[in-house]
Structures are given as C-alpha cells and as structure tokens.
Short mmCIF file of C-alpha atoms in Angstrom, two decimals:
data_model
loop_
_atom_site.label_atom_id
_atom_site.label_comp_id
_atom_site.label_asym_id
_atom_site.label_seq_id
_atom_site.Cartn_x
_atom_site.Cartn_y
_atom_site.Cartn_z
CA MET A 1 -6.98 26.30 12.27
CA GLU A 2 -8.49 28.99 10.04
CA LYS A 3 -12.14 29.96 10.52
CA ASN A 4 -13.19 28.98 6.96
CA TYR A 5 -11.18 25.75 6.86
CA PHE A 6 -14.21 23.44 6.69
CA CYS A 7 -16.30 25.82 4.58
CA ASN A 8 -13.60 25.99 1.90
CA ARG A 9 -13.00 22.24 1.77
CA GLU A 10 -14.11 20.41 -1.38
CA PHE A 11 -16.30 17.32 -1.15
CA SER A 12 -17.19 15.18 -4.16
CA PHE A 13 -20.10 12.74 -4.46
CA THR A 14 -20.39 9.85 -6.88
CA LEU A 15 -24.06 9.05 -7.40
CA LYS A 16 -25.91 6.21 -9.12
CA ASP A 17 -24.95 5.63 -12.78
CA ASP A 18 -21.53 7.25 -12.14
CA ILE A 19 -22.92 10.76 -11.86
CA TYR A 20 -20.00 12.76 -10.51
CA ILE A 21 -20.54 15.97 -8.51
CA ARG A 22 -17.42 17.99 -7.68
CA TYR A 23 -16.78 21.29 -5.91
CA GLN A 24 -19.34 20.85 -3.16
CA SER A 25 -18.81 22.64 0.13
CA PHE A 26 -20.76 23.03 3.36
CA GLY A 27 -20.98 25.55 6.14
CA ASN A 28 -20.90 22.97 8.91
CA GLN A 29 -21.23 19.30 9.76
CA GLN A 30 -25.02 19.42 9.82
CA GLU A 31 -25.19 20.71 6.22
CA LEU A 32 -22.90 17.90 5.07
CA GLU A 33 -24.98 15.27 6.87
CA LYS A 34 -28.19 16.62 5.38
CA GLU A 35 -26.78 16.51 1.84
CA VAL A 36 -25.46 12.97 2.31
CA GLN A 37 -28.88 11.83 3.51
CA LYS A 38 -30.56 13.60 0.60
CA ARG A 39 -28.35 12.30 -2.22
CA CYS A 40 -27.20 8.94 -0.78
CA PRO A 41 -23.87 9.00 -2.67
CA TYR A 42 -22.22 5.73 -3.68
CA LYS A 43 -18.82 7.24 -2.87
CA ILE A 44 -17.49 10.33 -1.09
CA ASP A 45 -14.16 11.89 -2.00
CA ILE A 46 -12.34 14.65 -0.14
CA GLY A 47 -10.39 17.37 -1.93
CA ALA A 48 -8.36 20.42 -1.08
CA VAL A 49 -9.08 23.50 0.99
CA PHE A 50 -9.52 26.38 -1.49
CA THR A 51 -9.17 30.13 -1.27
CA HIS A 52 -12.97 30.40 -1.70
CA LYS A 53 -15.94 28.13 -1.10
CA PRO A 54 -15.79 25.42 -3.80
CA LYS A 55 -19.54 25.70 -4.45
CA ASP A 56 -18.89 29.29 -5.58
CA HIS A 57 -16.12 28.37 -8.03
CA LYS A 58 -18.18 29.40 -11.07
CA VAL A 59 -18.65 32.95 -9.83
CA VAL A 60 -15.05 33.43 -8.70
CA LYS A 61 -12.32 34.36 -11.16
CA ALA A 62 -10.29 31.31 -12.15
CA THR A 63 -7.06 33.03 -11.17
CA ALA A 64 -8.43 33.72 -7.70
CA PHE A 65 -9.91 30.27 -7.08
CA GLN A 66 -6.89 28.16 -6.09
CA ALA A 67 -6.25 25.05 -4.01
CA LYS A 68 -4.70 26.41 -0.84
CA GLU A 69 -3.74 23.30 1.09
CA LYS A 70 -4.45 19.61 1.50
CA GLU A 71 -3.14 16.65 3.44
CA LEU A 72 -0.18 14.89 1.87
CA VAL A 73 -1.73 11.62 0.69
CA PHE A 74 -0.44 8.30 -0.59
CA ASP A 75 -2.33 5.63 -2.53
CA ILE A 76 -0.96 2.07 -2.70
CA ASP A 77 -2.91 -0.26 -4.99
CA MET A 78 -2.46 -4.02 -5.22
CA THR A 79 -2.84 -3.98 -9.01
CA ASP A 80 0.59 -2.34 -9.25
CA TYR A 81 2.08 -5.59 -7.94
CA ASP A 82 0.49 -7.86 -10.56
CA ASP A 83 3.86 -8.68 -12.14
CA VAL A 84 5.24 -10.04 -8.83
CA ARG A 85 2.28 -11.81 -7.19
CA ASN A 86 1.26 -15.32 -8.20
CA CYS A 87 -2.05 -15.75 -6.36
CA CYS A 88 -4.26 -12.95 -7.71
CA SER A 89 -4.44 -10.20 -10.30
CA GLY A 90 -6.43 -7.06 -10.94
CA ALA A 91 -8.84 -6.12 -8.15
CA ASP A 92 -8.62 -9.50 -6.42
CA ILE A 93 -6.77 -9.89 -3.14
CA CYS A 94 -6.26 -12.76 -0.70
CA GLU A 95 -4.32 -13.62 2.43
CA LYS A 96 -1.34 -14.66 0.30
CA CYS A 97 -0.76 -11.23 -1.27
CA TRP A 98 -2.15 -8.90 1.42
CA PRO A 99 1.25 -8.90 3.25
CA LEU A 100 2.42 -6.58 0.44
CA MET A 101 0.19 -3.87 1.92
CA VAL A 102 1.47 -4.61 5.42
CA ILE A 103 5.06 -4.24 4.21
CA ALA A 104 4.19 -1.04 2.33
CA ILE A 105 2.67 0.57 5.40
CA LYS A 106 5.61 -0.38 7.62
CA VAL A 107 8.17 1.00 5.14
CA ILE A 108 6.34 4.25 4.29
CA ASN A 109 5.15 4.92 7.83
CA ARG A 110 8.70 4.68 9.18
CA ALA A 111 10.10 6.93 6.46
CA LEU A 112 7.44 9.61 6.90
CA ARG A 113 7.92 9.71 10.66
CA GLU A 114 11.68 9.30 10.96
CA ASP A 115 13.00 10.80 7.73
CA PHE A 116 10.56 13.70 7.44
CA GLY A 117 9.39 14.16 11.04
CA PHE A 118 5.66 13.89 10.35
CA LYS A 119 3.56 12.89 13.37
CA HIS A 120 -0.11 12.83 12.43
CA LEU A 121 -0.62 9.92 10.01
CA LEU A 122 -3.90 8.14 9.27
CA TRP A 123 -3.73 4.83 7.40
CA VAL A 124 -7.01 3.61 5.88
CA PHE A 125 -8.07 0.42 4.12
CA SER A 126 -9.36 1.49 0.70
CA GLY A 127 -12.27 -0.94 0.91
CA ARG A 128 -11.10 -3.19 -1.89
CA ARG A 129 -7.49 -3.71 -2.94
CA GLY A 130 -5.20 -1.23 -1.25
CA VAL A 131 -4.47 1.37 1.41
CA HIS A 132 -4.39 5.15 1.70
CA CYS A 133 -2.28 7.35 3.95
CA TRP A 134 -3.29 10.84 5.07
CA VAL A 135 -0.44 12.95 6.50
CA CYS A 136 -2.27 15.64 8.46
CA ASP A 137 0.55 17.72 9.97
CA GLU A 138 0.22 21.43 9.23
CA LYS A 139 3.58 21.51 7.46
CA ALA A 140 2.44 18.59 5.28
CA ARG A 141 -0.88 20.25 4.39
CA LYS A 142 0.88 23.41 3.24
CA LEU A 143 3.47 21.69 1.03
CA SER A 144 3.85 22.94 -2.54
CA GLN A 145 3.33 20.62 -5.48
CA ASN A 146 7.09 20.45 -6.06
CA ALA A 147 7.72 19.48 -2.43
CA ARG A 148 5.03 16.77 -2.58
CA SER A 149 6.57 15.44 -5.76
CA ALA A 150 10.02 15.36 -4.16
CA ILE A 151 8.74 13.35 -1.16
CA ALA A 152 6.88 10.91 -3.40
CA GLU A 153 9.95 10.39 -5.58
CA TYR A 154 12.13 9.93 -2.49
CA LEU A 155 9.84 7.06 -1.44
CA SER A 156 9.69 5.48 -4.92
CA LEU A 157 12.08 2.69 -5.92
CA VAL A 158 9.89 0.51 -8.12
CA LYS A 159 7.39 1.53 -10.79
CA GLY A 160 4.34 -0.73 -10.60
CA GLY A 161 3.35 -2.98 -13.47
CA GLU A 162 6.77 -3.11 -15.09
CA LYS A 163 9.07 -6.11 -15.11
CA LEU A 164 12.16 -4.00 -15.75
CA LYS A 165 14.50 -3.75 -12.82
CA LYS A 166 14.31 -0.45 -10.97
CA VAL A 167 16.36 -1.12 -7.84
CA TYR A 168 20.14 -0.79 -7.84
CA ILE A 169 22.15 -0.86 -4.64
CA PHE A 170 25.79 0.09 -4.32
CA ASP A 171 27.06 -2.28 -1.65
CA LYS A 172 29.01 0.19 0.50
CA HIS A 173 26.82 3.22 -0.06
CA ILE A 174 23.25 2.13 0.73
CA HIS A 175 21.00 5.06 1.60
CA PRO A 176 19.85 4.83 5.26
CA SER A 177 16.17 4.83 4.22
CA ILE A 178 16.74 1.93 1.81
CA ARG A 179 18.70 0.09 4.48
CA LYS A 180 15.71 0.42 6.83
CA ALA A 181 13.39 -0.81 4.07
CA ILE A 182 15.63 -3.84 3.54
CA GLU A 183 15.25 -4.69 7.23
CA VAL A 184 11.46 -4.72 6.83
CA VAL A 185 11.37 -6.83 3.66
CA GLU A 186 13.92 -9.28 5.06
CA THR A 187 11.64 -9.83 8.06
CA HIS A 188 8.78 -10.80 5.73
CA SER A 189 10.74 -12.59 2.97
CA LYS A 190 10.51 -16.15 4.28
CA GLU A 191 6.83 -16.02 5.22
CA TYR A 192 5.69 -13.99 2.20
CA LEU A 193 8.01 -14.72 -0.74
CA ILE A 194 8.75 -18.35 0.01
CA LYS A 195 5.70 -19.71 1.88
CA LYS A 196 2.81 -17.61 0.59
CA GLN A 197 3.95 -16.74 -2.95
CA ASP A 198 6.24 -19.72 -3.68
CA PHE A 199 7.96 -17.26 -6.00
CA LEU A 200 10.59 -19.67 -7.40
CA GLU A 201 8.30 -22.66 -7.91
CA THR A 202 8.59 -22.83 -11.70
CA ASP A 203 11.48 -22.34 -14.10
CA GLU A 204 9.65 -19.36 -15.61
CA GLN A 205 9.52 -17.69 -12.20
CA LEU A 206 13.19 -18.49 -11.66
CA GLU A 207 14.05 -16.91 -15.00
CA SER A 208 12.22 -13.71 -14.02
CA VAL A 209 14.29 -13.49 -10.84
CA LEU A 210 17.57 -14.24 -12.61
CA LYS A 211 16.93 -11.33 -14.99
CA LEU A 212 17.39 -9.06 -11.97
CA ILE A 213 21.00 -10.27 -11.48
CA PRO A 214 23.50 -8.16 -13.49
CA ASP A 215 26.42 -10.63 -13.82
CA GLN A 216 25.95 -13.42 -16.35
CA GLY A 217 28.65 -15.51 -14.65
CA LEU A 218 26.73 -15.60 -11.37
CA LYS A 219 23.50 -16.45 -13.19
CA THR A 220 25.28 -19.38 -14.86
CA GLU A 221 26.51 -20.67 -11.50
CA ILE A 222 23.02 -20.38 -10.02
CA ASN A 223 21.49 -22.30 -12.94
CA GLU A 224 24.13 -25.01 -12.51
CA GLY A 225 23.34 -25.23 -8.81
CA ILE A 226 19.61 -25.56 -9.45
CA ASP A 227 20.28 -28.22 -12.12
CA LYS A 228 22.06 -30.18 -9.37
CA LEU A 229 19.06 -29.61 -7.12
CA LYS A 230 16.72 -31.01 -9.77
CA ALA A 231 19.00 -34.01 -10.27
CA GLY A 232 19.12 -34.74 -6.53
CA LYS A 233 22.82 -33.87 -6.32
CA TRP A 234 22.57 -30.76 -4.12
CA LYS A 235 23.26 -31.81 -0.52
CA SER A 236 21.61 -30.05 2.39
CA LYS A 237 23.21 -29.84 5.85
CA GLU A 238 19.75 -29.45 7.41
CA ASP A 239 18.76 -32.85 5.98
CA ASP A 240 21.87 -34.70 7.25
CA GLY A 241 23.54 -34.58 3.86
CA GLN A 242 20.54 -36.03 2.05
CA PRO A 243 19.62 -34.63 -1.38
CA ALA A 244 17.67 -31.41 -0.97
CA LYS A 245 14.16 -31.13 -2.39
CA ASP A 246 13.65 -29.01 -5.49
CA ASN A 247 11.43 -26.26 -4.08
CA THR A 248 11.36 -22.48 -3.64
CA PHE A 249 13.04 -22.65 -0.24
CA ASN A 250 16.09 -24.50 -1.55
CA ARG A 251 16.25 -22.55 -4.82
CA TRP A 252 16.37 -19.32 -2.83
CA LYS A 253 19.00 -20.83 -0.53
CA ILE A 254 21.21 -21.58 -3.55
CA LEU A 255 20.91 -17.96 -4.73
CA CYS A 256 21.87 -16.69 -1.28
CA ILE A 257 24.80 -19.12 -0.88
CA LEU A 258 26.30 -18.41 -4.29
CA ARG A 259 25.91 -14.65 -3.84
CA GLU A 260 27.77 -14.93 -0.54
CA VAL A 261 30.54 -16.98 -2.15
CA ALA A 262 30.92 -14.32 -4.85
CA ARG A 263 31.24 -11.65 -2.18
CA GLU A 264 33.91 -13.59 -0.29
CA LYS A 265 35.91 -14.19 -3.47
CA GLY A 266 35.47 -10.60 -4.63
CA GLU A 267 33.77 -11.74 -7.84
CA TYR A 268 30.73 -10.39 -9.72
CA HIS A 269 30.86 -6.97 -8.03
CA LYS A 270 27.67 -5.74 -9.71
CA SER A 271 25.70 -8.54 -8.06
CA HIS A 272 26.96 -8.22 -4.47
CA SER A 273 23.59 -6.79 -3.38
CA CYS A 274 21.42 -8.81 -5.75
CA ILE A 275 19.53 -10.62 -2.96
CA GLU A 276 18.49 -7.32 -1.38
CA GLU A 277 17.63 -5.91 -4.81
CA ILE A 278 15.39 -8.89 -5.58
CA MET A 279 13.55 -8.58 -2.26
CA LEU A 280 12.99 -4.86 -2.82
CA GLN A 281 11.82 -5.47 -6.38
CA TYR A 282 9.21 -7.94 -5.17
CA MET A 283 8.13 -6.29 -1.90
CA TYR A 284 8.99 -2.58 -1.79
CA PRO A 285 5.95 -0.19 -1.82
CA ARG A 286 4.70 0.87 -5.23
CA LEU A 287 3.18 4.33 -5.03
CA ASP A 288 0.83 6.16 -7.36
CA VAL A 289 2.98 9.30 -7.44
CA ASN A 290 0.31 11.39 -9.20
CA VAL A 291 -2.04 11.04 -6.21
CA SER A 292 0.61 12.40 -3.85
CA THR A 293 1.80 15.21 -6.11
CA GLY A 294 -1.43 17.02 -6.94
CA VAL A 295 -2.81 19.37 -4.30
CA ASN A 296 -6.17 19.28 -6.10
CA HIS A 297 -6.33 15.47 -6.28
CA LEU A 298 -9.35 13.76 -4.72
CA LEU A 299 -9.12 10.74 -2.42
CA LYS A 300 -11.85 8.51 -1.05
CA SER A 301 -13.03 9.57 2.40
CA PRO A 302 -12.20 7.39 5.40
CA PHE A 303 -15.22 5.52 6.80
CA CYS A 304 -17.19 5.69 3.54
CA ILE A 305 -18.43 2.53 1.78
CA HIS A 306 -16.58 1.14 -1.22
CA PRO A 307 -19.17 1.07 -4.04
CA LYS A 308 -17.91 -2.25 -5.50
CA THR A 309 -17.40 -4.32 -2.35
CA GLY A 310 -19.72 -2.65 0.15
CA LYS A 311 -16.85 -2.68 2.68
CA VAL A 312 -16.20 0.16 5.10
CA CYS A 313 -12.97 2.10 4.54
CA VAL A 314 -11.75 1.49 8.07
CA PRO A 315 -8.66 3.06 9.68
CA LEU A 316 -5.70 0.77 10.32
CA ASN A 317 -3.72 0.45 13.55
CA VAL A 318 -0.06 0.42 12.49
CA ASN A 319 0.80 -1.50 15.65
CA GLU A 320 -1.56 -4.35 14.73
CA LEU A 321 -1.05 -4.63 10.97
CA ASP A 322 -0.08 -8.30 10.99
CA SER A 323 -3.44 -9.25 12.49
CA PHE A 324 -5.59 -7.14 10.14
CA ASP A 325 -7.80 -9.23 7.84
CA PRO A 326 -9.22 -7.33 4.83
CA MET A 327 -11.66 -10.19 4.24
CA ALA A 328 -13.26 -9.62 7.66
CA VAL A 329 -13.85 -5.87 7.25
CA PRO A 330 -17.49 -4.92 7.97
CA THR A 331 -19.81 -4.38 5.01
CA LEU A 332 -22.76 -2.02 4.80
CA SER A 333 -25.26 -4.88 4.71
CA ARG A 334 -23.65 -6.52 7.73
CA LEU A 335 -23.79 -3.28 9.71
CA CYS A 336 -27.46 -2.82 8.82
CA ASP A 337 -28.22 -6.37 9.95
CA GLU A 338 -26.39 -5.82 13.24
CA ILE A 339 -28.27 -2.56 13.88
CA ASN A 340 -31.61 -4.21 13.08
CA ASN A 341 -30.81 -7.15 15.34
CA LEU A 342 -29.78 -4.75 18.11
CA ASP A 343 -33.05 -2.83 17.76
CA THR A 344 -35.04 -6.07 17.91
CA SER A 345 -33.10 -7.20 21.00
CA GLN A 346 -33.65 -3.86 22.72
CA ASP A 347 -37.39 -3.94 21.93
CA GLU A 348 -37.62 -7.42 23.40
CA THR A 349 -35.78 -6.33 26.55
CA THR A 350 -38.06 -3.29 26.89
CA ARG A 351 -41.20 -5.49 26.63
CA LYS A 352 -39.88 -7.84 29.31
CA VAL A 353 -39.11 -4.94 31.68
CA ARG A 354 -42.56 -3.42 31.14
CA GLY A 355 -44.15 -6.79 31.72
CA LYS A 356 -42.51 -7.09 35.11
CA CYS A 357 -43.70 -3.61 36.06
#
C-alpha cells in the first residue's frame, strides 16, 4: 500500500443542523480521533483516495486534484422495494421485509466472488433500512468509472420504485449468473413471498402479478382457475380432494401448475419462464447504480452511528445472515448504558477487594 494512502483519503463529517464538511484528511489515526472528539460528528462518510491531500484541494490546481482510487461500493436501500413489499414503506423495516436484504446480499456476494473473482468483501448494516458492500481488493479499488458502471449494470435486473417489468428470461438461454440468482430467490420464495408478504392475498395484488405475464391466454386461464378457487371448486390433492382454501399459497400454486401445463403443451412460449421472472421482480437486489459508479462518491463509514436511529453500522457475517436481526442492533445509548454499568460493577468489585485487604 502506498505511503500516502491514508493521508490522501477523504473523510466527511455531518455536524449538528446538517452542517456538511467535505475534503477532510488526516496524517494518521491519532489526528482523526482527535478531530472526531473535537467536532462530535453526527455522521462520518468515507470518500476516495486522491492524488493530493483533500484538505489542500483549494490550493491545488483542479486538473491535478483527482480521485485516484476507492473501494467498489454497493448501496441497497429498502425504499427501492416499496412497490413489492406489503408490510412497510419508506424508511420503515420489519422482520417481514428484511429478508429482501438477506436475499440481496446472497445474490450480490456470490456474483462478486464467483463471477468477478473478488475476495475481500465487507458487508455492513446501514443503521436504518439497508446494507452497504465494500469491495476492497486492489483491482477493485483501481477500477475506472466505466468499469464500475459495467459491473453495476451487470448486477442490475430491476430498477427500484417502478412497477414496470424489467426481467425477461429466454427459457433455453438463461445467463449463468441469473440462473444462480433464481436458485437463491426460489429458496426464499415460500417463506418470504407467501408466508411473510402474503403477496397474492388480494385481487389487486394478483392483478399486479398477472401484469408480469406476457401471454393474455395464460392470464385468462389463471383467472379462471382462481375463480374456481374462490367458488370452492378447485380441488387440492394435499387436502384429500377437498376444496382448496382461497389464499396466497393456493393462488401461487395455480400459477405454477398452469405455467407447467403450458410448457408441456408447448403453448404461451413468452410465458414459459414467468414464475422465475415474477420471483426475480419481487426479490432480486435493487442497486443504487450511481453509488457504485462514481469514484468520488461518499459512503457512510462502517461502525459509525446512524443519526436517525442511533444504531451502530455493524458488519454482517455472510454465513449467518438468516439469524441477523436489524431490530436488535446496538444503539449508542445502549452502549453508553452498558459501559456505565460495567464501570459501576468494576468499582464495586474494586471496593470489595480493597475491603478484604
């Protein structure tokens, strides 16, 4: 690593009343610590490594002061899924929609490691409603803006916040990366889509899903099947031939059965992969491409405190994602209480030891 790597790294502080201080740099760790203690920033962002010290940017010619390198970063925000989650919206999250972040990490982490060969990845809880990924390999840090853009676009299938379909799969020519992503979303579809989101509960929700199916003939057959379900005329083998209940589980089963029938008959060719397309539309990662593309883009520092929630931006263990609970993440006030209680306990122990002496 270059001698001036830390000295030429940009740090940004957000102070009280949204006072924003960019292009800060420090000679060593001690200088950074001293400035943090002095200013008590509400938020700390990390930027690129520049050709010169960022604090000197006003005295360096603009053409000479350039962002030299930075980690390849990804920002996945829950608000980009508002059109496909039924439990929350905006900045709110809960245990019913958090699996979207788990799925996103599994899909992107695999692609970055296996498709691009990156090894040094740090996943971090954003402190509120999403996750960040820092790809720290040297070859990732030195990527050009065009290369970063290409990687981000490679990983993008769905544009967040839009109800228009973005995923099209050609049945016999599925890209290997998409095929791997399908394996991940299939694993989570029953628990997430059906149990947690109940995504076909209402007719309005059903209509949104049917819009993703290209062939009108197949949509008509699905509607007819669900009409039978509502009328108690759809028989279920699992229930010994008794009428199946009209719920998300059975509505989804009808979609899957009728898609399979169409495949076997060679009908509705455009819809042969509609089940996979629907799952990807609802669960595939939605990236903020602009964050990944810009070398000079700032991203919140790991381990800092989110100014809105007070939660610590903790790293995530990709091998234990399913057990991570964003609601249980430590807050600044909780950490202070634990430290104070520890100090009190230690003082009490010290008094007892001295008393015995």
